[in-house]
mmCIF file of C-alpha atoms in Angstrom:
data_model
loop_
_atom_site.group_PDB
_atom_site.id
_atom_site.type_symbol
_atom_site.label_atom_id
_atom_site.label_comp_id
_atom_site.label_asym_id
_atom_site.label_seq_id
_atom_site.Cartn_x
_atom_site.Cartn_y
_atom_site.Cartn_z
ATOM 1 C CA MET A 1 168.712 99.504 86.332
ATOM 2 C CA GLY A 2 167.146 97.884 89.387
ATOM 3 C CA LEU A 3 167.008 101.254 91.147
ATOM 4 C CA ILE A 4 165.175 102.834 88.202
ATOM 5 C CA ASP A 5 162.732 99.900 87.981
ATOM 6 C CA GLY A 6 162.085 100.127 91.711
ATOM 7 C CA LEU A 7 161.524 103.892 91.506
ATOM 8 C CA LEU A 8 159.185 103.558 88.494
ATOM 9 C CA GLY A 9 157.349 100.712 90.257
ATOM 10 C CA LEU A 10 156.913 102.920 93.298
ATOM 11 C CA ILE A 11 155.603 105.829 91.217
ATOM 12 C CA PHE A 12 153.391 103.879 88.796
ATOM 13 C CA GLY A 13 152.133 101.140 91.051
ATOM 14 C CA GLY A 14 154.494 98.225 90.434
ATOM 15 C CA GLY A 15 152.395 96.240 87.938
ATOM 16 C CA ARG A 16 149.034 97.491 89.187
ATOM 17 C CA ASN A 17 146.895 99.869 87.205
ATOM 18 C CA ALA A 18 147.580 102.948 89.306
ATOM 19 C CA ILE A 19 145.640 105.321 87.090
ATOM 20 C CA ARG A 20 142.484 103.220 87.357
ATOM 21 C CA GLU A 21 142.902 102.897 91.119
ATOM 22 C CA THR A 22 143.387 106.634 91.456
ATOM 23 C CA ILE A 23 140.299 107.434 89.398
ATOM 24 C CA GLU A 24 138.230 104.943 91.389
ATOM 25 C CA VAL A 25 138.979 106.957 94.509
ATOM 26 C CA PHE A 26 136.968 109.837 93.028
ATOM 27 C CA ARG A 27 134.474 107.958 90.854
ATOM 28 C CA GLY A 28 133.273 104.412 91.483
ATOM 29 C CA ASN A 29 133.730 101.648 88.940
ATOM 30 C CA ALA A 30 130.427 101.590 87.031
ATOM 31 C CA GLU A 31 130.700 97.920 86.063
ATOM 32 C CA ALA A 32 131.411 96.834 89.634
ATOM 33 C CA GLY A 33 128.522 99.015 90.830
ATOM 34 C CA GLU A 34 126.135 97.386 88.363
ATOM 35 C CA MET A 35 127.299 93.946 89.498
ATOM 36 C CA ARG A 36 126.671 94.907 93.132
ATOM 37 C CA ASP A 37 123.216 96.249 92.248
ATOM 38 C CA ALA A 38 122.349 93.072 90.327
ATOM 39 C CA ALA A 39 123.503 90.903 93.233
ATOM 40 C CA TYR A 40 121.476 93.045 95.646
ATOM 41 C CA ARG A 41 118.305 92.770 93.529
ATOM 42 C CA SER A 42 118.780 89.044 93.106
ATOM 43 C CA ALA A 43 119.206 88.559 96.854
ATOM 44 C CA ALA A 44 116.128 90.714 97.577
ATOM 45 C CA LEU A 45 113.990 88.725 95.121
ATOM 46 C CA ALA A 46 115.225 85.451 96.608
ATOM 47 C CA GLN A 47 114.343 86.689 100.099
ATOM 48 C CA PHE A 48 110.862 87.813 99.028
ATOM 49 C CA GLY A 49 110.314 84.511 97.257
ATOM 50 C CA GLY A 50 111.263 82.653 100.439
ATOM 51 C CA GLU A 51 108.943 84.770 102.573
ATOM 52 C CA PHE A 52 105.925 84.293 100.348
ATOM 53 C CA ALA A 53 106.451 80.661 99.344
ATOM 54 C CA LEU A 54 103.300 78.592 99.536
ATOM 55 C CA GLU A 55 103.205 76.169 102.419
ATOM 56 C CA ARG A 56 101.489 72.793 102.250
ATOM 57 C CA ARG A 57 98.254 72.779 104.209
ATOM 58 C CA GLY A 58 96.799 69.968 106.251
ATOM 59 C CA ILE A 59 93.289 68.540 106.268
ATOM 60 C CA PHE A 60 92.137 70.781 109.138
ATOM 61 C CA ASP A 61 93.405 73.933 107.398
ATOM 62 C CA ARG A 62 91.643 72.982 104.172
ATOM 63 C CA PHE A 63 88.434 72.232 106.121
ATOM 64 C CA VAL A 64 88.535 75.636 107.847
ATOM 65 C CA ASP A 65 89.224 77.323 104.496
ATOM 66 C CA GLY A 66 86.143 75.568 103.136
ATOM 67 C CA LEU A 67 84.064 76.824 106.083
ATOM 68 C CA ASN A 68 85.389 80.341 105.532
ATOM 69 C CA ARG A 69 84.037 80.246 101.992
ATOM 70 C CA LEU A 70 80.447 79.600 103.146
ATOM 71 C CA PRO A 71 79.301 82.943 104.681
ATOM 72 C CA ARG A 72 79.386 85.033 101.484
ATOM 73 C CA PRO A 73 77.317 82.636 99.388
ATOM 74 C CA ALA A 74 75.029 82.015 102.384
ATOM 75 C CA LEU A 75 74.390 85.770 102.786
ATOM 76 C CA ALA A 76 73.757 86.217 99.062
ATOM 77 C CA LEU A 77 71.477 83.184 98.760
ATOM 78 C CA GLY A 78 69.696 84.072 102.015
ATOM 79 C CA THR A 79 68.926 87.557 100.722
ATOM 80 C CA LEU A 80 67.572 86.107 97.485
ATOM 81 C CA GLY A 81 65.554 83.650 99.572
ATOM 82 C CA LEU A 82 64.009 86.566 101.486
ATOM 83 C CA PHE A 83 62.860 88.150 98.230
ATOM 84 C CA VAL A 84 61.395 84.849 97.019
ATOM 85 C CA SER A 85 59.614 84.227 100.336
ATOM 86 C CA ALA A 86 58.179 87.776 100.255
ATOM 87 C CA MET A 87 56.689 87.070 96.839
ATOM 88 C CA VAL A 88 55.458 83.528 97.617
ATOM 89 C CA ASP A 89 53.872 84.152 101.046
ATOM 90 C CA PRO A 90 53.718 87.858 101.961
ATOM 91 C CA ILE A 91 51.841 87.226 105.234
ATOM 92 C CA TRP A 92 54.465 84.778 106.470
ATOM 93 C CA PHE A 93 57.262 87.165 105.410
ATOM 94 C CA ALA A 94 55.600 90.149 107.158
ATOM 95 C CA ALA A 95 55.324 88.140 110.403
ATOM 96 C CA ARG A 96 59.016 87.316 110.274
ATOM 97 C CA MET A 97 59.965 90.934 109.587
ATOM 98 C CA GLN A 98 57.923 92.012 112.631
ATOM 99 C CA GLY A 99 60.104 89.662 114.667
ATOM 100 C CA VAL A 100 63.254 91.224 113.168
ATOM 101 C CA ALA A 101 61.905 94.676 114.124
ATOM 102 C CA LEU A 102 61.948 93.557 117.785
ATOM 103 C CA VAL A 103 65.723 92.902 117.764
ATOM 104 C CA PRO A 104 67.396 95.500 120.053
ATOM 105 C CA GLU A 105 69.782 98.021 118.490
ATOM 106 C CA PRO A 106 72.934 96.785 120.347
ATOM 107 C CA LEU A 107 72.491 93.379 118.696
ATOM 108 C CA TRP A 108 72.387 95.061 115.271
ATOM 109 C CA TRP A 109 75.636 96.842 116.141
ATOM 110 C CA LEU A 110 77.166 93.531 117.203
ATOM 111 C CA LEU A 111 76.052 91.849 113.986
ATOM 112 C CA GLY A 112 77.494 94.749 111.965
ATOM 113 C CA ALA A 113 80.826 94.484 113.795
ATOM 114 C CA ILE A 114 81.031 90.712 113.270
ATOM 115 C CA VAL A 115 80.264 90.970 109.557
ATOM 116 C CA SER A 116 82.681 93.900 109.144
ATOM 117 C CA PHE A 117 85.525 92.084 110.903
ATOM 118 C CA TYR A 118 84.858 88.916 108.932
ATOM 119 C CA PHE A 119 85.002 90.650 105.560
ATOM 120 C CA GLY A 120 87.926 92.876 106.615
ATOM 121 C CA ALA A 121 89.980 89.867 107.691
ATOM 122 C CA ARG A 122 89.047 88.061 104.493
ATOM 123 C CA HIS A 123 90.147 91.089 102.438
ATOM 124 C CA GLN A 124 93.506 91.145 104.242
ATOM 125 C CA ALA A 125 94.051 87.398 103.763
ATOM 126 C CA LYS A 126 93.213 87.633 100.044
ATOM 127 C CA GLY A 127 95.601 90.586 99.701
ATOM 128 C CA GLN A 128 98.414 88.587 101.282
ATOM 129 C CA ASP A 129 97.688 85.634 98.981
ATOM 130 C CA PHE A 130 97.870 88.014 96.021
ATOM 131 C CA GLN A 131 101.277 89.301 97.200
ATOM 132 C CA ARG A 132 102.506 85.708 97.532
ATOM 133 C CA SER A 133 101.424 84.940 93.982
ATOM 134 C CA ILE A 134 103.267 88.034 92.721
ATOM 135 C CA ALA A 135 106.429 86.942 94.545
ATOM 136 C CA MET A 136 106.190 83.477 92.999
ATOM 137 C CA THR A 137 105.760 85.063 89.566
ATOM 138 C CA LEU A 138 108.829 87.246 90.105
ATOM 139 C CA ALA A 139 110.816 84.196 91.174
ATOM 140 C CA ARG A 140 110.043 82.625 87.788
ATOM 141 C CA ALA A 141 110.785 85.846 85.864
ATOM 142 C CA ALA A 142 114.462 84.977 85.304
ATOM 143 C CA ASP A 143 113.531 81.674 83.634
ATOM 144 C CA VAL A 144 110.938 83.382 81.460
ATOM 145 C CA THR A 145 113.442 86.071 80.437
ATOM 146 C CA ALA A 146 116.022 83.450 79.466
ATOM 147 C CA ASN A 147 113.402 81.524 77.475
ATOM 148 C CA LEU A 148 112.300 84.694 75.664
ATOM 149 C CA GLY A 149 115.922 85.473 74.781
ATOM 150 C CA ALA A 150 116.370 81.968 73.363
ATOM 151 C CA LEU A 151 113.152 82.292 71.349
ATOM 152 C CA GLN A 152 114.196 85.660 69.946
ATOM 153 C CA ALA A 153 117.585 84.226 68.998
ATOM 154 C CA LEU A 154 115.867 81.353 67.200
ATOM 155 C CA GLN A 155 113.556 83.787 65.423
ATOM 156 C CA THR A 156 116.493 85.811 64.079
ATOM 157 C CA GLY A 157 118.265 82.652 62.933
ATOM 158 C CA ALA A 158 121.006 82.673 65.565
ATOM 159 C CA THR A 159 121.671 79.784 67.863
ATOM 160 C CA PRO A 160 120.596 80.269 71.487
ATOM 161 C CA GLY A 161 123.337 82.019 73.441
ATOM 162 C CA GLN A 162 124.793 83.528 70.259
ATOM 163 C CA ALA A 163 124.078 87.202 69.729
ATOM 164 C CA ALA A 164 122.033 88.124 66.679
ATOM 165 C CA GLU A 165 123.875 89.964 63.907
ATOM 166 C CA ASN A 166 123.927 93.703 64.440
ATOM 167 C CA PRO A 167 123.568 95.509 61.061
ATOM 168 C CA ALA A 168 125.281 98.669 62.291
ATOM 169 C CA LEU A 169 128.227 96.672 63.628
ATOM 170 C CA ALA A 170 128.484 94.708 60.372
ATOM 171 C CA GLU A 171 128.536 97.951 58.374
ATOM 172 C CA TRP A 172 131.192 99.413 60.667
ATOM 173 C CA ARG A 173 133.356 96.295 60.291
ATOM 174 C CA ALA A 174 132.953 96.390 56.515
ATOM 175 C CA GLY A 175 134.001 100.045 56.462
ATOM 176 C CA ASP A 176 136.973 99.293 58.761
ATOM 177 C CA ALA A 177 138.186 96.499 56.481
ATOM 178 C CA ARG A 178 138.531 98.816 53.457
#
C-alpha cells in the first residue's frame, strides 16, 4: 500500500494541486495577476503622492511668491493707466510716447525676452502645482471610494461592508431550493 501511495503521490503531486500547477505553466493565474496589478498601481500612486506632496514654505518663500504675483496686475493696471492718462492729458501722454519712441530696438528685444521668460516660467510652475493637486486628489481617491460604497450600502438598506441583495442571485437560490 505504501508503494502505491508513493507512486500516486509522485504522479499526482503528493498533496499539491498538480493540475492547477501544470495549467499555470501555460496560462497565468488570473486572480494572482490582478492582485499583482493592484499592488503595482497602489505602489505607483503612493510614489506619485510622495513626489508631489506639498511642502511647508517659510516666510521668505511666501514673500517671494507674493512678489511674483505683482507683475501681472502691475502690467494690466499700468496699461489701463496709460489709456486714462491719454484721455485726461493728451499732450502729456504724447510727450511720454515720444520718449518711448527713442528706446533702441535691442532694448525692446530684451524687454520682450524678460517678459516671455517670466510668463513661461510662471506657466511651468502653475502646471507643476496643478499636477501636485491632482496627485493629492488621487491619494484621497481610495477613501472617497470606500465612503461612496458605504453610502450606497446604506441607501439600499444594507449595513456598510455587507453586500446589497442581488435580485438575480435571490431568484436563482429560490429556483435551486425547489
